[in-house]
mmCIF file of C-alpha atoms in Angstrom:
data_model
loop_
_atom_site.group_PDB
_atom_site.id
_atom_site.type_symbol
_atom_site.label_atom_id
_atom_site.label_comp_id
_atom_site.label_asym_id
_atom_site.label_seq_id
_atom_site.Cartn_x
_atom_site.Cartn_y
_atom_site.Cartn_z
ATOM 1 C CA MET E 151 58.287 3.489 29.006
ATOM 2 C CA PRO E 152 57.487 2.164 32.269
ATOM 3 C CA ALA E 153 56.236 -1.560 31.737
ATOM 4 C CA ASN E 154 53.419 -0.593 34.108
ATOM 5 C CA SER E 155 52.697 2.332 31.662
ATOM 6 C CA ARG E 156 52.306 0.035 29.193
ATOM 7 C CA GLN E 157 49.989 -2.409 31.130
ATOM 8 C CA GLY E 158 47.673 1.338 31.870
ATOM 9 C CA GLU E 159 47.662 2.018 28.001
ATOM 10 C CA ARG E 160 46.032 -1.458 27.181
ATOM 11 C CA THR E 161 44.290 -1.823 29.506
ATOM 12 C CA MET E 162 41.871 2.201 28.391
ATOM 13 C CA ALA E 163 42.309 1.104 25.046
ATOM 14 C CA LYS E 164 40.634 -2.322 25.548
ATOM 15 C CA ASN E 165 38.147 -0.731 27.896
ATOM 16 C CA LYS E 166 37.242 1.598 24.945
ATOM 17 C CA ALA E 167 37.558 -1.447 22.477
ATOM 18 C CA ASN E 168 34.238 -1.803 24.666
ATOM 19 C CA ILE E 169 32.835 0.311 25.453
ATOM 20 C CA ASP E 170 32.165 1.726 21.916
ATOM 21 C CA LEU E 171 31.202 -2.246 21.413
ATOM 22 C CA LYS E 172 28.513 -1.506 23.926
ATOM 23 C CA GLN E 173 27.201 1.551 22.222
ATOM 24 C CA SER E 174 26.917 -0.363 18.585
ATOM 25 C CA PHE E 175 25.095 -3.624 19.777
ATOM 26 C CA GLU E 176 23.292 -1.044 22.146
ATOM 27 C CA LYS E 177 22.020 1.050 19.173
ATOM 28 C CA ILE E 178 20.874 -2.474 16.637
ATOM 29 C CA ARG E 179 19.305 -3.325 20.260
ATOM 30 C CA ASN E 180 17.489 0.342 19.703
ATOM 31 C CA ASP E 181 16.696 0.306 15.751
ATOM 32 C CA LEU E 182 14.950 -3.219 15.526
ATOM 33 C CA SER E 183 13.056 -2.596 19.098
ATOM 34 C CA HIS E 184 11.836 0.747 17.081
ATOM 35 C CA PHE E 185 11.301 -0.990 14.172
ATOM 36 C CA ILE E 186 9.430 -4.404 15.852
ATOM 37 C CA ASP E 187 7.244 -1.334 17.420
ATOM 38 C CA LEU E 188 6.262 0.456 14.255
ATOM 39 C CA SER E 189 5.736 -2.973 12.204
ATOM 40 C CA GLN E 190 2.963 -2.498 14.256
ATOM 41 C CA GLN E 191 1.261 -0.351 12.778
ATOM 42 C CA GLU E 192 1.393 -2.154 8.854
ATOM 43 C CA ASP E 193 1.503 1.454 7.648
ATOM 44 C CA GLU E 194 3.755 2.823 4.989
ATOM 45 C CA LYS E 195 4.350 5.586 7.294
ATOM 46 C CA SER E 196 5.673 3.877 10.432
ATOM 47 C CA TRP E 197 8.663 1.830 7.919
ATOM 48 C CA LEU E 198 9.244 5.058 6.038
ATOM 49 C CA ASP E 199 9.668 6.812 10.038
ATOM 50 C CA TRP E 200 12.110 3.545 10.590
ATOM 51 C CA ILE E 201 13.606 4.000 8.103
ATOM 52 C CA ALA E 202 14.286 7.699 8.624
ATOM 53 C CA SER E 203 15.094 6.784 12.078
ATOM 54 C CA ILE E 204 18.240 4.464 11.610
ATOM 55 C CA THR E 205 20.864 5.550 13.712
ATOM 56 C CA THR E 206 23.188 4.509 11.628
ATOM 57 C CA LYS E 207 23.463 7.040 8.460
ATOM 58 C CA ILE E 208 25.391 6.789 5.915
ATOM 59 C CA GLU E 209 28.230 9.299 4.872
ATOM 60 C CA THR E 210 29.041 8.108 0.952
ATOM 61 C CA LYS E 211 26.827 9.398 -1.238
ATOM 62 C CA CYS E 212 26.623 6.953 -4.569
ATOM 63 C CA TRP E 213 25.605 9.659 -6.625
ATOM 64 C CA GLU E 214 28.312 11.781 -5.843
ATOM 65 C CA ARG E 215 31.094 9.183 -5.874
ATOM 66 C CA LYS E 216 29.855 7.214 -9.513
ATOM 67 C CA ASN E 217 29.268 10.778 -10.057
ATOM 68 C CA CYS E 218 25.736 10.942 -11.028
ATOM 69 C CA LYS E 219 22.625 12.563 -13.054
ATOM 70 C CA ASN E 220 20.296 10.480 -12.719
ATOM 71 C CA ILE E 221 18.127 11.914 -11.140
ATOM 72 C CA ASN E 222 14.819 9.197 -11.842
ATOM 73 C CA CYS E 223 16.843 6.884 -10.260
ATOM 74 C CA PRO E 224 15.115 6.089 -6.580
ATOM 75 C CA ALA E 225 18.477 6.684 -4.540
ATOM 76 C CA TYR E 226 19.227 9.870 -6.629
ATOM 77 C CA LYS E 227 19.739 12.251 -3.291
ATOM 78 C CA ASN E 228 17.705 9.722 -0.223
ATOM 79 C CA SER E 229 18.457 10.895 2.881
ATOM 80 C CA CYS E 230 18.561 7.175 3.592
ATOM 81 C CA GLY E 231 21.976 6.796 2.169
ATOM 82 C CA ARG E 232 20.885 3.870 1.442
ATOM 83 C CA CYS E 233 21.018 2.820 -2.764
ATOM 84 C CA TRP E 234 21.258 -0.757 -2.715
ATOM 85 C CA ILE E 235 18.266 -1.480 -0.860
ATOM 86 C CA ILE E 236 17.155 1.987 -2.204
ATOM 87 C CA ALA E 237 17.328 0.665 -6.210
ATOM 88 C CA GLY E 238 20.213 -1.919 -6.136
ATOM 89 C CA THR E 239 20.561 -5.344 -5.607
ATOM 90 C CA MET E 240 19.878 -6.216 -2.994
ATOM 91 C CA LEU E 241 15.985 -4.151 -3.636
ATOM 92 C CA PRO E 242 13.865 -7.502 -4.078
ATOM 93 C CA GLY E 243 13.020 -7.641 -7.738
ATOM 94 C CA ALA E 244 13.384 -5.333 -10.762
ATOM 95 C CA ILE E 245 16.886 -2.589 -10.011
ATOM 96 C CA HIS E 246 17.067 0.488 -10.692
ATOM 97 C CA CYS E 247 20.100 1.984 -10.617
ATOM 98 C CA ASP E 248 22.025 1.765 -13.652
ATOM 99 C CA PHE E 249 25.475 1.042 -11.701
ATOM 100 C CA ALA E 250 23.843 -1.342 -9.712
ATOM 101 C CA GLN E 251 22.885 -3.323 -12.958
ATOM 102 C CA LYS E 252 26.304 -4.081 -13.999
ATOM 103 C CA TYR E 253 27.012 -5.741 -10.817
ATOM 104 C CA GLU E 254 26.078 -8.868 -9.721
ATOM 105 C CA SER E 255 25.943 -8.390 -6.165
ATOM 106 C CA CYS E 256 25.999 -4.539 -4.393
ATOM 107 C CA LYS E 257 27.900 -5.841 -2.336
ATOM 108 C CA THR E 258 31.201 -5.152 -4.136
ATOM 109 C CA CYS E 259 30.948 -1.583 -5.317
ATOM 110 C CA GLU E 260 32.964 0.656 -3.503
ATOM 111 C CA VAL E 261 30.044 2.398 -2.408
ATOM 112 C CA TYR E 262 28.421 0.367 -0.597
ATOM 113 C CA GLN E 263 32.458 -1.671 1.039
ATOM 114 C CA ASP E 264 32.995 1.927 1.756
ATOM 115 C CA ALA E 265 29.437 2.640 3.720
ATOM 116 C CA VAL E 266 29.646 -0.573 4.705
ATOM 117 C CA CYS E 267 33.019 -2.161 5.619
ATOM 118 C CA ARG E 268 34.277 -0.549 7.829
ATOM 119 C CA ASP E 269 34.359 -2.894 10.680
ATOM 120 C CA PRO E 270 32.531 -6.353 11.749
ATOM 121 C CA ILE E 271 30.121 -4.222 13.716
ATOM 122 C CA THR E 272 28.590 -2.123 11.249
ATOM 123 C CA GLU E 273 28.888 -4.601 8.747
ATOM 124 C CA ILE E 274 26.643 -7.196 11.004
ATOM 125 C CA GLU E 275 24.205 -4.000 11.326
ATOM 126 C CA GLU E 276 24.163 -3.332 7.904
ATOM 127 C CA HIS E 277 22.773 -6.971 7.166
ATOM 128 C CA LEU E 278 20.078 -7.101 9.389
ATOM 129 C CA PHE E 279 19.482 -3.519 8.262
ATOM 130 C CA VAL E 280 19.040 -5.145 4.610
ATOM 131 C CA LEU E 281 17.195 -8.916 6.259
ATOM 132 C CA VAL E 282 14.803 -6.872 7.439
ATOM 133 C CA HIS E 283 14.093 -4.752 4.528
ATOM 134 C CA SER E 284 13.275 -7.110 2.662
ATOM 135 C CA LEU E 285 10.691 -8.811 5.325
ATOM 136 C CA ARG E 286 8.654 -5.797 5.659
ATOM 137 C CA GLN E 287 9.068 -5.530 1.626
ATOM 138 C CA ARG E 288 8.270 -9.147 1.067
ATOM 139 C CA GLN E 289 5.186 -8.817 3.900
ATOM 140 C CA GLN E 290 3.997 -6.079 2.032
ATOM 141 C CA GLU E 291 4.163 -7.655 -1.279
ATOM 142 C CA LEU E 292 2.053 -10.880 0.694
ATOM 143 C CA LYS E 293 -0.626 -8.102 2.144
ATOM 144 C CA GLU E 294 -1.472 -6.898 -0.928
ATOM 145 C CA ILE E 295 -1.686 -9.512 -2.731
ATOM 146 C CA ALA E 296 -4.171 -11.066 0.608
ATOM 147 C CA THR E 297 -5.833 -7.451 0.227
ATOM 148 C CA THR E 298 -6.653 -6.920 -4.474
ATOM 149 C CA ASP E 299 -8.371 -8.398 -6.255
ATOM 150 C CA PHE E 300 -6.649 -10.575 -9.006
ATOM 151 C CA LEU E 301 -9.475 -9.426 -11.731
ATOM 152 C CA THR E 302 -10.284 -5.641 -11.309
ATOM 153 C CA GLU E 303 -7.273 -5.586 -9.554
ATOM 154 C CA ILE E 304 -9.232 -2.943 -6.847
ATOM 155 C CA HIS E 305 -10.034 -3.641 -3.281
ATOM 156 C CA ASN E 306 -11.890 -6.993 -2.219
ATOM 157 C CA ARG E 307 -13.706 -8.267 0.471
ATOM 158 C CA ARG E 308 -11.085 -8.752 3.529
ATOM 159 C CA PHE E 309 -9.275 -4.878 2.783
ATOM 160 C CA PHE E 310 -12.866 -3.432 2.604
ATOM 161 C CA ASP E 311 -14.385 -5.214 5.834
ATOM 162 C CA SER E 312 -10.823 -4.425 7.774
ATOM 163 C CA TYR E 313 -10.543 -0.735 6.611
ATOM 164 C CA LEU E 314 -15.187 -0.975 7.486
ATOM 165 C CA SER E 315 -14.229 -1.924 11.275
ATOM 166 C CA HIS E 316 -11.914 0.949 11.485
ATOM 167 C CA GLU E 317 -13.808 4.072 10.142
ATOM 168 C CA TYR E 318 -16.516 2.206 12.038
ATOM 169 C CA GLU E 319 -14.177 3.088 15.766
ATOM 170 C CA LYS E 320 -13.832 6.671 13.804
ATOM 171 C CA ILE E 321 -17.411 6.790 13.858
ATOM 172 C CA LYS E 322 -18.414 5.807 16.813
ATOM 173 C CA ARG E 323 -15.716 7.971 19.161
ATOM 174 C CA ASN E 324 -16.375 11.340 16.712
ATOM 175 C CA ASP E 325 -20.263 10.935 15.854
ATOM 176 C CA THR E 326 -20.036 10.416 12.728
ATOM 177 C CA SER E 327 -21.279 8.939 9.994
ATOM 178 C CA LEU E 328 -20.248 6.426 6.493
ATOM 179 C CA ALA E 329 -22.208 5.996 3.608
ATOM 180 C CA ILE E 330 -22.178 2.533 2.346
ATOM 181 C CA MET E 331 -23.565 2.232 -1.397
ATOM 182 C CA MET E 332 -23.777 -1.045 -3.127
ATOM 183 C CA ILE E 333 -23.690 -2.197 -7.117
ATOM 184 C CA ASP E 334 -24.655 -4.375 -9.039
ATOM 185 C CA VAL E 335 -23.999 -5.648 -13.236
ATOM 186 C CA ASP E 336 -27.267 -5.395 -14.576
ATOM 187 C CA PHE E 337 -28.015 -8.628 -16.862
ATOM 188 C CA PHE E 338 -24.055 -9.998 -15.830
ATOM 189 C CA LYS E 339 -24.875 -13.250 -15.682
ATOM 190 C CA GLU E 340 -26.230 -13.062 -19.919
ATOM 191 C CA ILE E 341 -23.338 -11.322 -21.314
ATOM 192 C CA ASN E 342 -21.481 -13.952 -19.324
ATOM 193 C CA ASP E 343 -23.727 -16.164 -21.490
ATOM 194 C CA SER E 344 -23.897 -14.485 -24.829
ATOM 195 C CA TYR E 345 -21.112 -12.846 -24.872
ATOM 196 C CA GLY E 346 -18.155 -15.167 -23.195
ATOM 197 C CA HIS E 347 -16.857 -14.609 -20.422
ATOM 198 C CA GLY E 348 -13.581 -13.317 -21.137
ATOM 199 C CA MET E 349 -16.213 -10.547 -21.937
ATOM 200 C CA GLY E 350 -17.302 -10.734 -18.744
ATOM 201 C CA ASP E 351 -14.752 -9.828 -17.149
ATOM 202 C CA GLN E 352 -13.706 -7.108 -18.833
ATOM 203 C CA VAL E 353 -16.837 -5.223 -17.927
ATOM 204 C CA LEU E 354 -16.284 -6.339 -14.414
ATOM 205 C CA LYS E 355 -12.497 -4.624 -14.961
ATOM 206 C CA GLU E 356 -14.668 -1.413 -16.755
ATOM 207 C CA CYS E 357 -16.647 -0.956 -13.719
ATOM 208 C CA ALA E 358 -13.933 -1.161 -11.661
ATOM 209 C CA GLN E 359 -12.526 1.448 -13.885
ATOM 210 C CA ILE E 360 -15.889 3.783 -13.566
ATOM 211 C CA LEU E 361 -16.047 3.678 -10.199
ATOM 212 C CA LEU E 362 -13.198 4.582 -9.561
ATOM 213 C CA LYS E 363 -12.891 7.846 -11.082
ATOM 214 C CA ALA E 364 -16.739 8.454 -9.809
ATOM 215 C CA THR E 365 -15.330 8.484 -5.775
ATOM 216 C CA ARG E 366 -12.933 10.331 -4.683
ATOM 217 C CA GLN E 367 -9.737 9.126 -3.680
ATOM 218 C CA SER E 368 -11.278 10.055 -0.424
ATOM 219 C CA ASP E 369 -13.798 7.742 -0.365
ATOM 220 C CA MET E 370 -12.634 2.980 0.111
ATOM 221 C CA VAL E 371 -14.398 1.328 -3.195
ATOM 222 C CA ALA E 372 -13.511 -2.698 -3.695
ATOM 223 C CA ARG E 373 -15.117 -6.484 -5.101
ATOM 224 C CA TYR E 374 -17.629 -7.184 -2.755
ATOM 225 C CA GLY E 375 -17.872 -10.928 -5.048
ATOM 226 C CA GLY E 376 -19.349 -12.001 -7.576
ATOM 227 C CA ASP E 377 -20.690 -8.737 -9.864
ATOM 228 C CA GLU E 378 -20.975 -6.797 -7.019
ATOM 229 C CA PHE E 379 -18.612 -3.781 -5.840
ATOM 230 C CA ILE E 380 -19.166 -1.319 -2.635
ATOM 231 C CA ILE E 381 -17.894 1.649 -1.238
ATOM 232 C CA ALA E 382 -17.732 3.420 1.564
ATOM 233 C CA LEU E 383 -18.566 6.868 0.735
ATOM 234 C CA HIS E 384 -17.352 10.136 3.292
ATOM 235 C CA GLU E 385 -19.807 12.236 3.458
ATOM 236 C CA ASN E 386 -19.280 16.322 3.696
ATOM 237 C CA GLN E 387 -21.168 19.218 4.630
ATOM 238 C CA GLN E 388 -21.844 20.536 1.231
ATOM 239 C CA ASN E 389 -24.298 17.449 0.249
ATOM 240 C CA GLN E 390 -21.216 17.341 -2.721
ATOM 241 C CA ASN E 391 -20.072 13.238 -2.060
ATOM 242 C CA HIS E 392 -24.004 12.532 -1.166
ATOM 243 C CA PRO E 393 -24.510 8.785 -2.565
ATOM 244 C CA SER E 394 -27.033 10.643 -4.831
ATOM 245 C CA VAL E 395 -24.672 12.378 -5.939
ATOM 246 C CA LEU E 396 -22.223 9.650 -6.921
ATOM 247 C CA ILE E 397 -24.664 7.219 -8.226
ATOM 248 C CA LYS E 398 -25.341 10.756 -11.128
ATOM 249 C CA ARG E 399 -22.053 10.780 -11.632
ATOM 250 C CA ILE E 400 -21.839 7.015 -12.046
ATOM 251 C CA GLU E 401 -23.789 6.677 -14.219
ATOM 252 C CA GLU E 402 -22.688 10.087 -16.210
ATOM 253 C CA TYR E 403 -19.848 8.338 -16.902
ATOM 254 C CA LEU E 404 -21.814 4.891 -18.115
ATOM 255 C CA ALA E 405 -23.501 6.451 -20.422
ATOM 256 C CA HIS E 406 -20.532 7.868 -22.000
ATOM 257 C CA ARG E 407 -18.841 4.138 -21.997
ATOM 258 C CA ASN E 408 -22.474 3.414 -23.996
ATOM 259 C CA SER E 409 -22.158 5.332 -26.408
ATOM 260 C CA CYS E 410 -18.572 4.836 -27.241
ATOM 261 C CA LYS E 411 -18.413 1.571 -26.804
ATOM 262 C CA GLY E 412 -18.160 -1.240 -30.156
ATOM 263 C CA LYS E 413 -20.349 -3.147 -31.972
ATOM 264 C CA ASN E 414 -20.008 -6.981 -30.517
ATOM 265 C CA VAL E 415 -19.641 -5.334 -26.589
ATOM 266 C CA PRO E 416 -22.866 -5.123 -24.288
ATOM 267 C CA ALA E 417 -24.384 -1.758 -23.028
ATOM 268 C CA LEU E 418 -23.844 -1.589 -19.258
ATOM 269 C CA SER E 419 -25.770 -1.139 -16.173
ATOM 270 C CA LEU E 420 -25.349 -1.373 -12.891
ATOM 271 C CA SER E 421 -28.158 -0.940 -10.104
ATOM 272 C CA PHE E 422 -27.594 0.725 -6.361
ATOM 273 C CA GLY E 423 -28.944 0.678 -3.547
ATOM 274 C CA TYR E 424 -27.015 2.827 -0.040
ATOM 275 C CA ALA E 425 -27.091 2.546 3.017
ATOM 276 C CA ILE E 426 -26.169 5.154 5.968
ATOM 277 C CA LEU E 427 -23.783 3.998 9.268
ATOM 278 C CA THR E 428 -23.657 5.800 12.394
ATOM 279 C CA LYS E 429 -23.128 4.713 16.170
ATOM 280 C CA ASN E 430 -25.857 3.188 16.782
ATOM 281 C CA LYS E 431 -26.530 0.728 13.928
ATOM 282 C CA ASP E 432 -25.005 -2.452 13.298
ATOM 283 C CA ILE E 433 -22.201 -2.817 10.168
ATOM 284 C CA ALA E 434 -24.084 -6.194 9.349
ATOM 285 C CA GLU E 435 -27.936 -4.952 9.353
ATOM 286 C CA THR E 436 -26.472 -1.526 6.715
ATOM 287 C CA ILE E 437 -24.645 -4.192 4.809
ATOM 288 C CA LYS E 438 -28.376 -6.172 4.911
ATOM 289 C CA LYS E 439 -30.699 -2.540 4.215
ATOM 290 C CA ALA E 440 -27.726 -1.787 0.961
ATOM 291 C CA ASP E 441 -28.214 -4.912 -0.127
ATOM 292 C CA GLU E 442 -31.811 -4.715 -0.037
ATOM 293 C CA ASN E 443 -32.801 -1.478 -1.505
ATOM 294 C CA MET E 444 -29.896 -2.679 -4.146
ATOM 295 C CA TYR E 445 -31.951 -5.138 -5.446
ATOM 296 C CA SER E 446 -34.970 -2.670 -4.780
ATOM 297 C CA ASP E 447 -33.568 -0.368 -7.621
ATOM 298 C CA LYS E 448 -32.816 -3.547 -9.863
ATOM 299 C CA ALA E 449 -36.183 -4.687 -9.808
ATOM 300 C CA ARG E 450 -37.269 -1.071 -10.129
ATOM 301 C CA ARG E 451 -35.435 -1.414 -13.963
ATOM 302 C CA LYS E 452 -36.205 -4.412 -15.186
ATOM 303 C CA THR E 453 -40.039 -3.190 -14.880
ATOM 304 C CA MET E 454 -38.635 0.088 -16.934
ATOM 305 C CA GLN E 455 -36.924 -2.473 -19.547
#
């Protein structure tokens, strides 16, 4: 073969390699850029959208390669295909995949090696994806810690304030309304003094569960501080979710709880107050009004004792 022909083939091969390399890095750049855009949204859907849109798809199917029939495994027939971050050792926390438990790291598994270790670019790209996934997972864990009440395990005031700010923008855009309800445990100090703080904690947990059962998924329940809870209540045209209807539902749960309580367990009662937030009202003023109405209800209940 003439020297110039060999030189031409080498040049063509080099050019093709450069094009492939450029395309590979362009894929990585686009995927990571897309992730940065979605991460600003900080919601689970944006994360799932990014996972689904990753340019590099995984053709190796772990359930076929391992002849796995475990339909309860999160990775089983998962469209993402990345079993190492869905159910394996690269997932923060417990390992869900039976096969992954046999490995110190999924990197030594033939599924990972076939899918990832084909060439250096694919391997580097996957390392970046695993890193991004791990950081996102930690971000979500820290966010949950920061926005969850440690005792009752419902949302805390920090989360509620952020939620209400977003809802208020919707109210102003759509000219709708939102009921804000304040709830306080009656005689909570007496419960702590007579039964101990452990019982007081148990009462708060029970209250949280009763409020969750009484409300709809579209409503927002949070511990506002101390023995106070707050609910953002979305009303509907049929008034089935009017605050007075919700209060009646909560009191029915309380009555059932008190009828079934143990001998050395205090009775539980709550005081309620609500106000309606509209586009012409201030958030702080509406919460203050609901709080005032709640204390009026508490005073009324004391006179009935």
